């Protein structure tokens, strides 16, 4: 355990940020799973609505700095491709 006050604060702040990032990553994973589940079920309307939600969630995560913008863009692009292949 740290002895210096600023180091103690840094530990607390890092833990808070880690918890926040973990929650955001989890919500992104859930949204992506919903898209792929709809694709596997063959339900195009559900897949499109899930894609819209997942895109929004991924963009918000990238905006908050949880994901790099290129990573987020690549993930969205692959989801779009998967949904478009259904048609």
mmCIF file with all atom_site columns, C-alpha atoms in Angstrom:
data_model
loop_
_atom_site.group_PDB
_atom_site.id
_atom_site.type_symbol
_atom_site.label_atom_id
_atom_site.label_alt_id
_atom_site.label_comp_id
_atom_site.label_asym_id
_atom_site.label_entity_id
_atom_site.label_seq_id
_atom_site.pdbx_PDB_ins_code
_atom_site.Cartn_x
_atom_site.Cartn_y
_atom_site.Cartn_z
_atom_site.occupancy
_atom_site.B_iso_or_equiv
_atom_site.pdbx_formal_charge
_atom_site.auth_seq_id
_atom_site.auth_comp_id
_atom_site.auth_asym_id
_atom_site.auth_atom_id
_atom_site.pdbx_PDB_model_num
ATOM 1  C CA . UNK A 1 1  ? 0.000   0.000   0.000   1.00 0.00 ? 1  UNK A CA 1
ATOM 2  C CA . UNK A 1 2  ? 1.192   3.490   -0.806  1.00 0.00 ? 2  UNK A CA 1
ATOM 3  C CA . UNK A 1 3  ? 2.281   5.844   1.961   1.00 0.00 ? 3  UNK A CA 1
ATOM 4  C CA . UNK A 1 4  ? 2.177   9.128   0.055   1.00 0.00 ? 4  UNK A CA 1
ATOM 5  C CA . UNK A 1 5  ? -1.168  10.914  -0.069  1.00 0.00 ? 5  UNK A CA 1
ATOM 6  C CA . UNK A 1 6  ? -1.064  11.581  -3.809  1.00 0.00 ? 6  UNK A CA 1
ATOM 7  C CA . UNK A 1 7  ? -0.204  7.941   -4.494  1.00 0.00 ? 7  UNK A CA 1
ATOM 8  C CA . UNK A 1 8  ? -3.163  6.799   -2.386  1.00 0.00 ? 8  UNK A CA 1
ATOM 9  C CA . UNK A 1 9  ? -5.448  9.137   -4.326  1.00 0.00 ? 9  UNK A CA 1
ATOM 10 C CA . UNK A 1 10 ? -4.022  7.897   -7.627  1.00 0.00 ? 10 UNK A CA 1
ATOM 11 C CA . UNK A 1 11 ? -4.842  4.296   -6.636  1.00 0.00 ? 11 UNK A CA 1
ATOM 12 C CA . UNK A 1 12 ? -8.455  5.266   -5.887  1.00 0.00 ? 12 UNK A CA 1
ATOM 13 C CA . UNK A 1 13 ? -8.834  7.262   -9.105  1.00 0.00 ? 13 UNK A CA 1
ATOM 14 C CA . UNK A 1 14 ? -7.358  4.457   -11.199 1.00 0.00 ? 14 UNK A CA 1
ATOM 15 C CA . UNK A 1 15 ? -9.749  1.949   -9.619  1.00 0.00 ? 15 UNK A CA 1
ATOM 16 C CA . UNK A 1 16 ? -12.712 4.218   -10.327 1.00 0.00 ? 16 UNK A CA 1
ATOM 17 C CA . UNK A 1 17 ? -11.672 4.630   -13.967 1.00 0.00 ? 17 UNK A CA 1
ATOM 18 C CA . UNK A 1 18 ? -11.053 0.898   -14.345 1.00 0.00 ? 18 UNK A CA 1
ATOM 19 C CA . UNK A 1 19 ? -14.546 0.130   -13.031 1.00 0.00 ? 19 UNK A CA 1
ATOM 20 C CA . UNK A 1 20 ? -16.080 2.657   -15.430 1.00 0.00 ? 20 UNK A CA 1
ATOM 21 C CA . UNK A 1 21 ? -14.155 1.275   -18.398 1.00 0.00 ? 21 UNK A CA 1
ATOM 22 C CA . UNK A 1 22 ? -15.122 -2.276  -17.469 1.00 0.00 ? 22 UNK A CA 1
ATOM 23 C CA . UNK A 1 23 ? -18.819 -1.365  -17.372 1.00 0.00 ? 23 UNK A CA 1
ATOM 24 C CA . UNK A 1 24 ? -18.625 0.390   -20.744 1.00 0.00 ? 24 UNK A CA 1
ATOM 25 C CA . UNK A 1 25 ? -16.745 -2.523  -22.365 1.00 0.00 ? 25 UNK A CA 1
ATOM 26 C CA . UNK A 1 26 ? -19.331 -4.915  -20.984 1.00 0.00 ? 26 UNK A CA 1
ATOM 27 C CA . UNK A 1 27 ? -22.204 -2.916  -22.482 1.00 0.00 ? 27 UNK A CA 1
ATOM 28 C CA . UNK A 1 28 ? -20.430 -2.853  -25.862 1.00 0.00 ? 28 UNK A CA 1
ATOM 29 C CA . UNK A 1 29 ? -19.936 -6.620  -25.784 1.00 0.00 ? 29 UNK A CA 1
ATOM 30 C CA . UNK A 1 30 ? -23.593 -7.159  -24.905 1.00 0.00 ? 30 UNK A CA 1
ATOM 31 C CA . UNK A 1 31 ? -24.745 -4.901  -27.766 1.00 0.00 ? 31 UNK A CA 1
ATOM 32 C CA . UNK A 1 32 ? -22.482 -6.703  -30.247 1.00 0.00 ? 32 UNK A CA 1
ATOM 33 C CA . UNK A 1 33 ? -23.718 -10.110 -29.056 1.00 0.00 ? 33 UNK A CA 1
ATOM 34 C CA . UNK A 1 34 ? -27.311 -8.989  -29.647 1.00 0.00 ? 34 UNK A CA 1
ATOM 35 C CA . UNK A 1 35 ? -26.474 -8.098  -33.252 1.00 0.00 ? 35 UNK A CA 1
ATOM 36 C CA . UNK A 1 36 ? -24.838 -11.457 -33.943 1.00 0.00 ? 36 UNK A CA 1
ATOM 37 C CA . UNK A 1 37 ? -27.674 -13.306 -32.177 1.00 0.00 ? 37 UNK A CA 1
ATOM 38 C CA . UNK A 1 38 ? -30.201 -11.590 -34.463 1.00 0.00 ? 38 UNK A CA 1
ATOM 39 C CA . UNK A 1 39 ? -28.073 -12.457 -37.500 1.00 0.00 ? 39 UNK A CA 1
ATOM 40 C CA . UNK A 1 40 ? -27.887 -16.118 -36.444 1.00 0.00 ? 40 UNK A CA 1
ATOM 41 C CA . UNK A 1 41 ? -31.656 -16.157 -35.926 1.00 0.00 ? 41 UNK A CA 1
ATOM 42 C CA . UNK A 1 42 ? -32.122 -14.693 -39.408 1.00 0.00 ? 42 UNK A CA 1
ATOM 43 C CA . UNK A 1 43 ? -34.215 -11.782 -38.136 1.00 0.00 ? 43 UNK A CA 1
ATOM 44 C CA . UNK A 1 44 ? -33.227 -8.839  -40.307 1.00 0.00 ? 44 UNK A CA 1
ATOM 45 C CA . UNK A 1 45 ? -35.363 -6.169  -38.594 1.00 0.00 ? 45 UNK A CA 1
ATOM 46 C CA . UNK A 1 46 ? -34.062 -7.064  -35.138 1.00 0.00 ? 46 UNK A CA 1
ATOM 47 C CA . UNK A 1 47 ? -30.515 -7.159  -36.496 1.00 0.00 ? 47 UNK A CA 1
ATOM 48 C CA . UNK A 1 48 ? -30.852 -3.652  -37.937 1.00 0.00 ? 48 UNK A CA 1
ATOM 49 C CA . UNK A 1 49 ? -32.251 -2.204  -34.718 1.00 0.00 ? 49 UNK A CA 1
ATOM 50 C CA . UNK A 1 50 ? -29.584 -3.996  -32.678 1.00 0.00 ? 50 UNK A CA 1
ATOM 51 C CA . UNK A 1 51 ? -26.948 -2.669  -35.089 1.00 0.00 ? 51 UNK A CA 1
ATOM 52 C CA . UNK A 1 52 ? -28.169 0.878   -34.531 1.00 0.00 ? 52 UNK A CA 1
ATOM 53 C CA . UNK A 1 53 ? -27.944 0.413   -30.762 1.00 0.00 ? 53 UNK A CA 1
ATOM 54 C CA . UNK A 1 54 ? -24.512 -1.250  -30.975 1.00 0.00 ? 54 UNK A CA 1
ATOM 55 C CA . UNK A 1 55 ? -23.157 1.495   -33.230 1.00 0.00 ? 55 UNK A CA 1
ATOM 56 C CA . UNK A 1 56 ? -24.294 4.133   -30.761 1.00 0.00 ? 56 UNK A CA 1
ATOM 57 C CA . UNK A 1 57 ? -22.796 2.241   -27.818 1.00 0.00 ? 57 UNK A CA 1
ATOM 58 C CA . UNK A 1 58 ? -19.448 1.735   -29.567 1.00 0.00 ? 58 UNK A CA 1
ATOM 59 C CA . UNK A 1 59 ? -19.285 5.404   -30.632 1.00 0.00 ? 59 UNK A CA 1
ATOM 60 C CA . UNK A 1 60 ? -19.947 6.533   -27.069 1.00 0.00 ? 60 UNK A CA 1
ATOM 61 C CA . UNK A 1 61 ? -17.219 4.221   -25.770 1.00 0.00 ? 61 UNK A CA 1
ATOM 62 C CA . UNK A 1 62 ? -14.754 5.633   -28.301 1.00 0.00 ? 62 UNK A CA 1
ATOM 63 C CA . UNK A 1 63 ? -15.762 9.186   -27.422 1.00 0.00 ? 63 UNK A CA 1
ATOM 64 C CA . UNK A 1 64 ? -15.088 8.490   -23.730 1.00 0.00 ? 64 UNK A CA 1
ATOM 65 C CA . UNK A 1 65 ? -11.661 7.079   -24.561 1.00 0.00 ? 65 UNK A CA 1
ATOM 66 C CA . UNK A 1 66 ? -12.401 3.469   -23.649 1.00 0.00 ? 66 UNK A CA 1
ATOM 67 C CA . UNK A 1 67 ? -11.681 2.331   -27.218 1.00 0.00 ? 67 UNK A CA 1
ATOM 68 C CA . UNK A 1 68 ? -9.420  3.852   -29.850 1.00 0.00 ? 68 UNK A CA 1
ATOM 69 C CA . UNK A 1 69 ? -11.361 5.542   -32.645 1.00 0.00 ? 69 UNK A CA 1
ATOM 70 C CA . UNK A 1 70 ? -9.940  3.238   -35.319 1.00 0.00 ? 70 UNK A CA 1
ATOM 71 C CA . UNK A 1 71 ? -10.849 0.155   -33.287 1.00 0.00 ? 71 UNK A CA 1
ATOM 72 C CA . UNK A 1 72 ? -14.393 1.435   -32.855 1.00 0.00 ? 72 UNK A CA 1
ATOM 73 C CA . UNK A 1 73 ? -14.651 2.243   -36.551 1.00 0.00 ? 73 UNK A CA 1
ATOM 74 C CA . UNK A 1 74 ? -13.412 -1.221  -37.513 1.00 0.00 ? 74 UNK A CA 1
ATOM 75 C CA . UNK A 1 75 ? -15.877 -2.905  -35.147 1.00 0.00 ? 75 UNK A CA 1
ATOM 76 C CA . UNK A 1 76 ? -18.803 -0.893  -36.532 1.00 0.00 ? 76 UNK A CA 1
ATOM 77 C CA . UNK A 1 77 ? -17.708 -1.613  -40.095 1.00 0.00 ? 77 UNK A CA 1
ATOM 78 C CA . UNK A 1 78 ? -17.604 -5.354  -39.471 1.00 0.00 ? 78 UNK A CA 1
ATOM 79 C CA . UNK A 1 79 ? -21.021 -5.300  -37.839 1.00 0.00 ? 79 UNK A CA 1
ATOM 80 C CA . UNK A 1 80 ? -22.444 -3.377  -40.804 1.00 0.00 ? 80 UNK A CA 1
ATOM 81 C CA . UNK A 1 81 ? -20.916 -5.871  -43.199 1.00 0.00 ? 81 UNK A CA 1
ATOM 82 C CA . UNK A 1 82 ? -22.399 -8.808  -41.287 1.00 0.00 ? 82 UNK A CA 1
ATOM 83 C CA . UNK A 1 83 ? -25.884 -7.261  -41.253 1.00 0.00 ? 83 UNK A CA 1
ATOM 84 C CA . UNK A 1 84 ? -25.695 -6.272  -44.923 1.00 0.00 ? 84 UNK A CA 1
ATOM 85 C CA . UNK A 1 85 ? -24.717 -9.814  -45.913 1.00 0.00 ? 85 UNK A CA 1
ATOM 86 C CA . UNK A 1 86 ? -28.072 -10.997 -44.567 1.00 0.00 ? 86 UNK A CA 1
ATOM 87 C CA . UNK A 1 87 ? -29.981 -9.165  -47.315 1.00 0.00 ? 87 UNK A CA 1
#
